[in-house]
Amino acid sequence: MFTPKQMKDGLPKLDGSSILGFTSIDDSDLILKPDPSTFAVIPWYEENKTARLLCDVYWGAGRGRLSRDPRGIAQGAEEWVKTAGFDYSAWGPEVEFFVFDKAHWDVLTPYKGQSYSIESVEAPWSQEGTGYPMGLQEGYYPSTPSDTLTPFRNECVNVLSENFGILCDNHHHEVATAGQCEIDIKYDYLTNSADATQSYKFVIRNIAKRFGKIATMMPKPISMDSGSGMHTNVSLWKDDENVFFEEGQDGELSQVGRYFCGGILDHANALCAISNPTTNSYHRLVPGYEAPVYVAWSGSNRSAIVRIPRHFEGRDYAHLKRLEFRAPDPSANPYLVFSSVLAAGIDGVKKKTDPGDQVKEDIFKMTKEERRKHGIGVLPASLGEALLELESDRIFLKPIFKDEVIDKIIELERKDQRDIAVRPHPHEFYLYFDV
């Protein structure tokens, strides 16, 4: 049982050296301070009632907040945006994920060989013979019985709303075969939305387990099919008004909205190290699979990295005016993604960075010369390239991120990059074994 004093002072229950990226072993005593607003009863523990509380992380001995606590970074970003002249920012992530029947991998003896396999009754390679398999990139909005996961998503939405207080706009099967899903979270304040995203992942995995399946937020688990993104919708607000909305402007996007967009485009390559933090992320960011590759903005054009959704127009829908940053994927930490995108956008507002003309053509069909004429850049092709971009373009993050946080991000991701670089890929045997 928590006492009022424990809720106020926190619990001395965390070894920071055992949490990736937190502390070293020689200075690792941390305190967890529960946030009572995040209290949620976990419904799948039926015999022994169990609740969940998210916590803020502090150093022991009264040394203040841990600078590497992602939630603390997000809370700091919410305070910082007020110094830029706005009351708050609103965030609505669109988190995609896969739900497989089974997944296997063998990587423990890399010198002998490595492999993985995926099983799904929805997949075109399924040998079950009892369903209606979907072809590659043919999974968008199917009806039952092809979509086998409607009951699963219904249960996820029920648990998210009834037990965790997270409102969902809609859910559906996504483009990829083999159980790709999306459940959209209603927009909220920055930290609240990041909390909801982390709770979302927790709920998805546990409900999948109860359905006898396995869920993954891995960006690109299936070759030659669409990967999973976390399109991030953002708007700025002041005096209960959406600052991004301005009637009569092109796309009803205000000048502040344009500058914010310009900031994202200006820092897009560096942002990738945070919004796409795994080597697997860059298997998704390739042309032909509905993932953004080119640095440009547009209205309803989904080939651009920043989109201005235009489903509805007019003052009645001013609250929906937003920028949709399409690069992030669900392997990313939402506290860090939202905070870094906010830093980039506000940097654009302060510097009055114009994003240029929006691109209305399908960028995927443009030639290299046509893209050059439009001033369209290209996102990093690998995690290594993204880390180089972050190393050379990090000043815009300084109002929110301490240097030690950025340094630790680079250090940890460089390790992942090296781990992959030293291991041969199975497809290389197909390409090169007989050279």
Coordinates of N, CA and C in Angstrom, one line a residue, residues 72-87 190-191 342 400:
G72 N 10.5 13.2 -18.1 CA 11.0 14.5 -17.6 C 11.3 15.5 -18.8
I73 N 11.9 14.9 -19.8 CA 12.2 15.7 -21.0 C 10.9 16.3 -21.6
A74 N 9.9 15.4 -21.7 CA 8.6 15.8 -22.3 C 8.0 16.9 -21.4
Q75 N 8.0 16.7 -20.1 CA 7.4 17.7 -19.2 C 8.2 19.1 -19.4
G76 N 9.5 19.0 -19.5 CA 10.2 20.2 -19.7 C 9.9 20.9 -21.0
A77 N 9.6 20.1 -22.1 CA 9.2 20.6 -23.4 C 7.9 21.4 -23.3
E78 N 7.0 20.9 -22.4 CA 5.7 21.5 -22.2 C 5.8 22.9 -21.6
E79 N 6.8 23.0 -20.7 CA 7.0 24.3 -20.0 C 7.7 25.2 -21.0
W80 N 8.7 24.7 -21.8 CA 9.5 25.5 -22.7 C 8.6 26.2 -23.8
V81 N 7.6 25.4 -24.2 CA 6.8 26.0 -25.3 C 6.0 27.3 -24.9
K82 N 5.8 27.4 -23.6 CA 5.1 28.6 -23.1 C 6.1 29.8 -23.2
T83 N 7.4 29.6 -23.1 CA 8.3 30.7 -23.2 C 8.4 31.2 -24.7
A84 N 7.9 30.3 -25.6 CA 7.9 30.7 -27.0 C 6.6 31.5 -27.4
G85 N 5.7 31.7 -26.4 CA 4.5 32.4 -26.6 C 3.3 31.6 -26.9
F86 N 3.3 30.3 -26.6 CA 2.1 29.5 -26.8 C 1.7 28.9 -25.5
D87 N 0.4 28.5 -25.4 CA 0.0 27.9 -24.2 C 0.3 26.4 -24.1
L190 N 1.2 17.1 -24.7 CA 2.4 16.4 -25.1 C 2.7 15.2 -24.2
T191 N 2.9 15.4 -22.9 CA 3.2 14.3 -22.0 C 2.1 13.3 -21.9
L342 N 8.9 19.2 -31.5 CA 8.5 20.5 -31.0 C 9.7 21.5 -31.1
I400 N 15.6 21.9 -24.9 CA 14.9 20.8 -24.3 C 15.8 19.7 -23.8

